[in-house]
mmCIF file of C-alpha atoms and ligand atoms in Angstrom:
data_model
loop_
_atom_site.group_PDB
_atom_site.id
_atom_site.type_symbol
_atom_site.label_atom_id
_atom_site.label_comp_id
_atom_site.label_asym_id
_atom_site.label_seq_id
_atom_site.Cartn_x
_atom_site.Cartn_y
_atom_site.Cartn_z
ATOM 1 C CA MET A 1 98.606 92.749 100.764
ATOM 2 C CA THR A 2 101.870 91.115 100.814
ATOM 3 C CA LYS A 3 103.549 91.079 104.198
ATOM 4 C CA PRO A 4 107.295 92.018 103.976
ATOM 5 C CA ALA A 5 109.789 89.562 103.852
ATOM 6 C CA ILE A 6 111.108 88.846 107.477
ATOM 7 C CA THR A 7 114.718 89.877 108.176
ATOM 8 C CA ILE A 8 116.743 87.172 110.216
ATOM 9 C CA GLY A 9 120.105 88.314 111.776
ATOM 10 C CA VAL A 10 122.849 85.702 111.616
ATOM 11 C CA PHE A 11 125.720 86.340 113.903
ATOM 12 C CA ASP A 12 128.747 84.196 113.841
ATOM 13 C CA SER A 13 132.531 84.773 115.604
ATOM 14 C CA GLY A 14 133.564 84.534 111.794
ATOM 15 C CA VAL A 15 132.812 82.887 108.635
ATOM 16 C CA GLY A 16 131.865 79.378 109.877
ATOM 17 C CA GLY A 17 128.291 80.212 110.328
ATOM 18 C CA LEU A 18 127.929 80.772 106.731
ATOM 19 C CA THR A 19 127.175 76.854 107.064
ATOM 20 C CA VAL A 20 124.196 77.845 108.872
ATOM 21 C CA LEU A 21 123.306 80.598 106.625
ATOM 22 C CA ARG A 22 123.434 78.355 103.389
ATOM 23 C CA GLU A 23 121.038 75.910 105.270
ATOM 24 C CA LEU A 24 118.336 78.773 106.340
ATOM 25 C CA ALA A 25 118.738 80.105 103.043
ATOM 26 C CA ALA A 26 117.713 76.933 101.527
ATOM 27 C CA ARG A 27 114.714 76.051 104.179
ATOM 28 C CA ILE A 28 113.620 80.064 103.826
ATOM 29 C CA PRO A 29 114.426 81.414 100.681
ATOM 30 C CA HIS A 30 112.430 84.582 100.435
ATOM 31 C CA ALA A 31 113.871 86.274 103.896
ATOM 32 C CA ASN A 32 116.064 88.862 104.027
ATOM 33 C CA TYR A 33 119.600 87.578 105.780
ATOM 34 C CA LEU A 34 121.722 89.964 107.461
ATOM 35 C CA TYR A 35 125.043 87.961 108.080
ATOM 36 C CA PHE A 36 127.651 89.091 111.046
ATOM 37 C CA GLY A 37 130.738 87.672 111.272
ATOM 38 C CA ASP A 38 133.403 88.887 114.333
ATOM 39 C CA THR A 39 136.480 88.378 112.249
ATOM 40 C CA ALA A 40 138.559 90.546 114.429
ATOM 41 C CA ARG A 41 137.763 88.643 117.437
ATOM 42 C CA LEU A 42 137.961 85.477 116.653
ATOM 43 C CA PRO A 43 138.221 82.525 117.629
ATOM 44 C CA TYR A 44 135.607 82.451 120.569
ATOM 45 C CA GLY A 45 136.376 78.809 121.072
ATOM 46 C CA SER A 46 139.537 79.512 123.073
ATOM 47 C CA LYS A 47 138.084 83.016 125.064
ATOM 48 C CA SER A 48 136.300 83.257 128.605
ATOM 49 C CA ALA A 49 132.427 83.022 129.136
ATOM 50 C CA GLU A 50 132.400 86.676 129.974
ATOM 51 C CA THR A 51 134.415 87.880 126.543
ATOM 52 C CA VAL A 52 132.652 85.997 124.564
ATOM 53 C CA ALA A 53 129.232 87.476 125.876
ATOM 54 C CA ARG A 54 130.383 90.613 125.710
ATOM 55 C CA TYR A 55 131.247 90.264 122.364
ATOM 56 C CA ALA A 56 128.061 88.406 121.345
ATOM 57 C CA VAL A 57 125.809 90.795 122.845
ATOM 58 C CA GLY A 58 127.322 94.269 121.224
ATOM 59 C CA ALA A 59 126.938 92.215 117.727
ATOM 60 C CA ALA A 60 123.489 90.980 118.581
ATOM 61 C CA HIS A 61 122.419 94.754 119.211
ATOM 62 C CA PHE A 62 124.075 95.831 115.849
ATOM 63 C CA LEU A 63 122.086 93.017 113.921
ATOM 64 C CA HIS A 64 118.818 94.347 116.018
ATOM 65 C CA GLN A 65 119.461 97.974 114.707
ATOM 66 C CA GLN A 66 120.277 96.874 111.267
ATOM 67 C CA GLY A 67 116.248 95.669 110.924
ATOM 68 C CA ALA A 68 116.903 92.188 112.469
ATOM 69 C CA ASP A 69 113.521 90.822 113.523
ATOM 70 C CA LEU A 70 115.152 87.451 114.152
ATOM 71 C CA LEU A 71 118.230 86.521 115.679
ATOM 72 C CA VAL A 72 119.768 83.675 114.628
ATOM 73 C CA ILE A 73 123.302 82.805 117.431
ATOM 74 C CA ALA A 74 125.105 80.443 114.599
ATOM 75 C CA CYS A 75 128.380 80.161 116.611
ATOM 76 C CA ASN A 76 127.700 77.065 118.840
ATOM 77 C CA THR A 77 130.831 78.925 121.581
ATOM 78 C CA ALA A 78 128.453 81.996 121.610
ATOM 79 C CA THR A 79 125.569 79.749 121.784
ATOM 80 C CA ALA A 80 127.109 77.894 124.741
ATOM 81 C CA LEU A 81 128.269 80.676 126.783
ATOM 82 C CA ALA A 82 126.095 83.298 126.026
ATOM 83 C CA LEU A 83 122.466 82.569 124.926
ATOM 84 C CA PRO A 84 121.167 83.723 127.836
ATOM 85 C CA GLN A 85 122.614 86.937 128.140
ATOM 86 C CA ILE A 86 121.439 87.897 124.486
ATOM 87 C CA ARG A 87 117.921 86.743 124.754
ATOM 88 C CA ALA A 88 117.665 88.770 127.810
ATOM 89 C CA ALA A 89 119.620 91.870 125.645
ATOM 90 C CA LEU A 90 116.993 91.543 122.695
ATOM 91 C CA PRO A 91 113.646 92.146 122.509
ATOM 92 C CA ILE A 92 113.190 89.980 119.500
ATOM 93 C CA PRO A 93 113.022 86.170 119.584
ATOM 94 C CA VAL A 94 116.844 84.865 119.534
ATOM 95 C CA GLU A 95 117.902 81.200 118.233
ATOM 96 C CA GLY A 96 120.929 79.266 119.135
ATOM 97 C CA VAL A 97 122.469 76.142 117.801
ATOM 98 C CA ILE A 98 122.571 73.641 120.702
ATOM 99 C CA GLU A 99 119.113 72.862 121.657
ATOM 100 C CA PRO A 100 117.894 72.161 117.688
ATOM 101 C CA GLY A 101 121.523 70.103 117.575
ATOM 102 C CA ALA A 102 120.732 68.327 120.746
ATOM 103 C CA ASP A 103 116.647 67.785 119.633
ATOM 104 C CA ALA A 104 118.188 66.017 116.434
ATOM 105 C CA ALA A 105 120.620 64.184 118.172
ATOM 106 C CA ALA A 106 118.588 62.737 120.636
ATOM 107 C CA ALA A 107 115.879 61.576 117.990
ATOM 108 C CA ALA A 108 118.757 59.717 116.149
ATOM 109 C CA SER A 109 119.956 57.669 119.118
ATOM 110 C CA SER A 110 119.039 54.698 119.774
ATOM 111 C CA ALA A 111 121.808 53.605 122.190
ATOM 112 C CA GLN A 112 121.079 57.504 123.935
ATOM 113 C CA GLN A 113 124.727 57.561 123.571
ATOM 114 C CA VAL A 114 126.143 60.736 121.726
ATOM 115 C CA VAL A 115 129.315 61.714 120.764
ATOM 116 C CA VAL A 116 129.609 65.766 120.706
ATOM 117 C CA VAL A 117 132.424 66.986 118.850
ATOM 118 C CA ALA A 118 133.134 71.461 119.246
ATOM 119 C CA THR A 119 135.322 73.660 120.330
ATOM 120 C CA GLN A 120 136.803 73.807 123.486
ATOM 121 C CA ALA A 121 134.942 76.551 125.090
ATOM 122 C CA THR A 122 131.796 74.836 124.056
ATOM 123 C CA VAL A 123 132.867 71.528 125.659
ATOM 124 C CA ALA A 124 134.021 73.373 128.740
ATOM 125 C CA SER A 125 130.830 74.769 129.349
ATOM 126 C CA HIS A 126 128.861 71.317 128.668
ATOM 127 C CA ALA A 127 126.404 72.879 127.262
ATOM 128 C CA TYR A 128 125.549 70.174 124.660
ATOM 129 C CA ARG A 129 125.802 67.750 127.518
ATOM 130 C CA ARG A 130 122.931 69.142 129.691
ATOM 131 C CA GLU A 131 120.318 69.805 126.536
ATOM 132 C CA LEU A 132 121.176 65.944 125.693
ATOM 133 C CA GLU A 133 120.996 64.543 129.279
ATOM 134 C CA ALA A 134 117.862 66.428 129.510
ATOM 135 C CA ARG A 135 116.623 64.439 126.732
ATOM 136 C CA GLY A 136 117.486 61.246 127.902
ATOM 137 C CA CYS A 137 120.844 60.977 126.246
ATOM 138 C CA ALA A 138 124.204 60.634 127.626
ATOM 139 C CA ALA A 139 127.060 62.770 126.071
ATOM 140 C CA HIS A 140 130.645 62.754 125.724
ATOM 141 C CA GLU A 141 131.929 66.104 124.479
ATOM 142 C CA LYS A 142 135.012 66.196 122.943
ATOM 143 C CA ALA A 143 137.358 69.533 122.110
ATOM 144 C CA CYS A 144 138.883 68.934 118.562
ATOM 145 C CA PRO A 145 140.560 72.403 118.817
ATOM 146 C CA LEU A 146 142.774 71.297 115.602
ATOM 147 C CA LEU A 147 139.627 71.139 113.278
ATOM 148 C CA VAL A 148 138.920 74.921 112.990
ATOM 149 C CA PRO A 149 142.149 76.018 111.548
ATOM 150 C CA LEU A 150 142.208 72.971 109.486
ATOM 151 C CA VAL A 151 139.138 73.603 107.719
ATOM 152 C CA GLU A 152 140.207 77.736 107.566
ATOM 153 C CA GLU A 153 143.482 76.272 105.469
ATOM 154 C CA GLY A 154 141.132 74.863 103.136
ATOM 155 C CA TRP A 155 142.131 70.964 104.262
ATOM 156 C CA THR A 156 139.156 69.500 104.150
ATOM 157 C CA ASP A 157 139.857 66.321 102.141
ATOM 158 C CA HIS A 158 143.302 66.130 103.239
ATOM 159 C CA ASN A 159 145.459 63.492 104.846
ATOM 160 C CA VAL A 160 146.765 65.551 107.714
ATOM 161 C CA THR A 161 143.051 66.394 108.886
ATOM 162 C CA ARG A 162 142.225 62.589 108.379
ATOM 163 C CA GLN A 163 144.643 61.908 110.916
ATOM 164 C CA VAL A 164 143.657 64.568 113.412
ATOM 165 C CA ALA A 165 140.070 63.702 113.083
ATOM 166 C CA GLN A 166 140.717 59.911 113.785
ATOM 167 C CA ILE A 167 142.836 60.508 116.718
ATOM 168 C CA TYR A 168 139.884 62.673 118.205
ATOM 169 C CA LEU A 169 137.151 60.251 117.233
ATOM 170 C CA ASP A 170 139.007 57.485 118.869
ATOM 171 C CA GLU A 171 139.386 59.127 121.928
ATOM 172 C CA ALA A 172 135.659 60.366 121.894
ATOM 173 C CA PHE A 173 134.223 56.822 120.539
ATOM 174 C CA ALA A 174 136.148 55.036 123.882
ATOM 175 C CA GLY A 175 135.229 53.376 127.204
ATOM 176 C CA ALA A 176 131.547 53.987 128.030
ATOM 177 C CA PHE A 177 130.767 55.583 124.433
ATOM 178 C CA ALA A 178 131.957 52.924 122.302
ATOM 179 C CA ALA A 179 128.874 52.392 121.222
ATOM 180 C CA ALA A 180 127.684 55.656 120.880
ATOM 181 C CA ASP A 181 125.458 55.795 117.814
ATOM 182 C CA VAL A 182 125.550 59.671 117.209
ATOM 183 C CA LEU A 183 128.164 61.983 116.189
ATOM 184 C CA LEU A 184 126.672 65.659 116.679
ATOM 185 C CA LEU A 185 128.771 68.066 114.708
ATOM 186 C CA GLY A 186 128.766 70.725 117.200
ATOM 187 C CA CYS A 187 130.855 73.606 116.129
ATOM 188 C CA THR A 188 130.402 75.677 112.552
ATOM 189 C CA HIS A 189 133.366 74.787 110.660
ATOM 190 C CA TYR A 190 132.753 70.758 110.891
ATOM 191 C CA PRO A 191 129.843 70.882 108.344
ATOM 192 C CA LEU A 192 132.715 71.117 106.015
ATOM 193 C CA LEU A 193 134.316 67.763 107.013
ATOM 194 C CA ARG A 194 131.146 66.087 106.637
ATOM 195 C CA PRO A 195 132.476 63.772 104.003
ATOM 196 C CA LEU A 196 135.835 63.087 105.657
ATOM 197 C CA LEU A 197 133.849 62.473 109.195
ATOM 198 C CA ARG A 198 131.854 60.207 107.274
ATOM 199 C CA SER A 199 134.324 57.956 105.614
ATOM 200 C CA ILE A 200 136.614 57.303 108.833
ATOM 201 C CA THR A 201 133.445 56.821 111.185
ATOM 202 C CA PRO A 202 131.308 53.477 111.220
ATOM 203 C CA LYS A 203 128.358 53.244 109.145
ATOM 204 C CA SER A 204 126.006 52.671 112.386
ATOM 205 C CA VAL A 205 127.110 56.105 114.208
ATOM 206 C CA THR A 206 124.559 58.665 112.477
ATOM 207 C CA ILE A 207 126.248 62.599 111.983
ATOM 208 C CA VAL A 208 124.069 64.940 112.924
ATOM 209 C CA ASP A 209 125.091 68.545 112.040
ATOM 210 C CA SER A 210 124.078 71.572 114.442
ATOM 211 C CA ALA A 211 123.696 73.860 111.650
ATOM 212 C CA GLU A 212 120.935 71.712 109.889
ATOM 213 C CA SER A 213 118.803 71.458 112.771
ATOM 214 C CA THR A 214 119.038 74.573 113.405
ATOM 215 C CA ALA A 215 117.885 75.922 110.277
ATOM 216 C CA LYS A 216 114.958 73.400 110.309
ATOM 217 C CA ALA A 217 114.334 74.634 113.863
ATOM 218 C CA VAL A 218 113.597 78.284 112.658
ATOM 219 C CA ALA A 219 112.018 77.103 109.516
ATOM 220 C CA ALA A 220 109.161 75.385 111.902
ATOM 221 C CA HIS A 221 109.294 78.194 114.530
ATOM 222 C CA LEU A 222 108.008 80.930 111.295
ATOM 223 C CA ALA A 223 105.513 77.993 110.202
ATOM 224 C CA GLN A 224 103.880 78.030 113.374
ATOM 225 C CA SER A 225 104.069 81.840 113.777
ATOM 226 C CA ALA A 226 103.176 82.631 110.530
ATOM 227 C CA ASN A 227 105.689 84.952 109.874
ATOM 228 C CA CYS A 228 106.903 83.492 106.920
ATOM 229 C CA PRO A 229 105.781 80.059 105.999
ATOM 230 C CA PRO A 230 108.399 78.579 104.730
ATOM 231 C CA GLN A 231 108.047 76.822 101.333
ATOM 232 C CA PRO A 232 111.153 74.801 100.757
ATOM 233 C CA ALA A 233 112.309 75.083 96.875
ATOM 234 C CA PRO A 234 114.161 72.808 95.016
ATOM 235 C CA ALA A 235 117.914 72.725 95.735
ATOM 236 C CA HIS A 236 118.916 74.002 92.475
ATOM 237 C CA GLN A 237 116.560 76.870 92.903
ATOM 238 C CA GLN A 238 117.449 77.659 96.460
ATOM 239 C CA GLU A 239 121.304 78.091 95.216
ATOM 240 C CA ALA A 240 120.021 79.858 92.293
ATOM 241 C CA ALA A 241 118.092 82.633 94.550
ATOM 242 C CA LEU A 242 121.239 83.304 97.053
ATOM 243 C CA GLN A 243 123.466 83.374 93.686
ATOM 244 C CA ALA A 244 120.800 86.382 92.191
ATOM 245 C CA ALA A 245 120.715 87.880 95.350
ATOM 246 C CA GLU A 246 124.563 88.227 95.722
ATOM 247 C CA ARG A 247 124.900 89.240 91.894
ATOM 248 C CA ALA A 248 122.516 92.152 92.445
ATOM 249 C CA PRO A 249 122.769 93.652 95.654
ATOM 250 C CA SER A 250 119.474 94.053 97.750
ATOM 251 C CA PRO A 251 118.591 93.977 101.047
ATOM 252 C CA LEU A 252 118.259 89.957 100.655
ATOM 253 C CA LEU A 253 122.156 88.939 101.856
ATOM 254 C CA GLN A 254 123.807 91.654 103.552
ATOM 255 C CA PHE A 255 127.563 90.619 105.606
ATOM 256 C CA TYR A 256 129.063 92.426 107.769
ATOM 257 C CA ALA A 257 132.917 91.871 109.140
ATOM 258 C CA THR A 258 134.731 93.606 111.802
ATOM 259 C CA ASP A 259 138.425 92.993 110.226
ATOM 260 C CA SER A 260 138.738 92.768 106.481
ATOM 261 C CA ALA A 261 136.359 92.647 104.175
ATOM 262 C CA GLU A 262 138.335 91.131 101.543
ATOM 263 C CA LYS A 263 139.270 88.206 103.904
ATOM 264 C CA PHE A 264 136.087 87.552 104.798
ATOM 265 C CA LYS A 265 135.158 87.667 101.083
ATOM 266 C CA ALA A 266 137.862 85.117 100.106
ATOM 267 C CA LEU A 267 137.396 82.603 103.072
ATOM 268 C CA GLY A 268 133.386 83.070 103.567
ATOM 269 C CA SER A 269 133.204 82.198 99.395
ATOM 270 C CA ARG A 270 134.443 78.467 100.689
ATOM 271 C CA PHE A 271 132.176 78.201 103.345
ATOM 272 C CA LEU A 272 129.175 79.288 101.012
ATOM 273 C CA GLY A 273 130.313 77.931 97.981
ATOM 274 C CA TYR A 274 130.146 80.696 95.866
ATOM 275 C CA ALA A 275 131.628 84.528 95.383
ATOM 276 C CA ILE A 276 130.612 87.163 97.781
ATOM 277 C CA ALA A 277 130.678 90.314 96.370
ATOM 278 C CA HIS A 278 130.306 92.528 99.055
ATOM 279 C CA VAL A 279 131.058 92.998 102.469
ATOM 280 C CA GLU A 280 130.740 95.900 104.808
ATOM 281 C CA HIS A 281 133.322 96.214 107.567
ATOM 282 C CA VAL A 282 132.013 97.706 110.567
ATOM 283 C CA ASP A 283 134.354 98.472 113.958
ATOM 284 C CA LEU A 284 131.943 97.964 116.913
ATOM 285 C CA LYS A 285 132.956 100.159 119.891
ATOM 286 C CA GLU A 286 132.830 98.792 123.263
HETATM 287 N N1 DGL B 1 132.095 79.590 115.495
HETATM 288 C C1 DGL B 1 132.575 78.769 116.561
HETATM 289 C C2 DGL B 1 131.912 77.408 116.771
HETATM 290 O O1 DGL B 1 131.181 77.087 116.040
HETATM 291 C C3 DGL B 1 133.887 78.342 116.014
HETATM 292 C C4 DGL B 1 135.271 79.102 115.538
HETATM 293 C C5 DGL B 1 135.878 79.984 116.580
HETATM 294 O O2 DGL B 1 136.317 79.202 117.213
HETATM 295 O O3 DGL B 1 135.227 81.169 116.825
HETATM 296 O O4 DGL B 1 131.974 77.315 118.180
#
């Protein structure tokens, strides 16, 4: 008898976490996915730890009630500020993006010096620095608050974004961190800027993306627990599977948003790379 597919809940403050969903679906194509974007209350990156924890725990409960067997906190800010609270509140495994990102960055750094770019709240929490130091790396965390709105504006290859990113990176790769050899993307939106960041970062610097690292960690975790052994499909098949799931509404891929479903569809499609057909609006009562 075949086991029912695992259902993976993916939580983010908005559409940015779709970069994590993309990576997960590419590595674990036969899982069911429930994606929750708290679009009515974003951005999380400028909010207090207490507020983010309250919002994130509420959303995590919702995904568990919808049938998630495993929860991935795609939002770097929510992971940085609320992972212990979310884990304590739920009876299912919860994976955040910071430990996998720190693992991959530490493994990639010969200089043992990593520059982390993230939201203001993630940087203020020093969650990445703690995890990197625990892995023997020094970390320079740099808040880049202008990058999220620029990505949401669709300016992923725009001169203004290039100039802004250049200023941030010049400030980040300075002083004691001039020789840092890893740039860790610690925000859901930054994978969309990867080509631009690559073009303005020295070739000697490896770019590590926490979305990709997290998907690899979740796939490894599932393989270990043998719930859902990952059988990575070729990229074109993964994409086709996602698109097919989206065309034929099925439990395979379900989207929830706390603000307008239409806005989520329009913006989310850019993060996911293809049209999102159906989004359910949810109103989380506090
Ligand atoms: N999802 C957030 C993160 O990865 C970025 C957007 C926000 O500030 O809500 O940190």
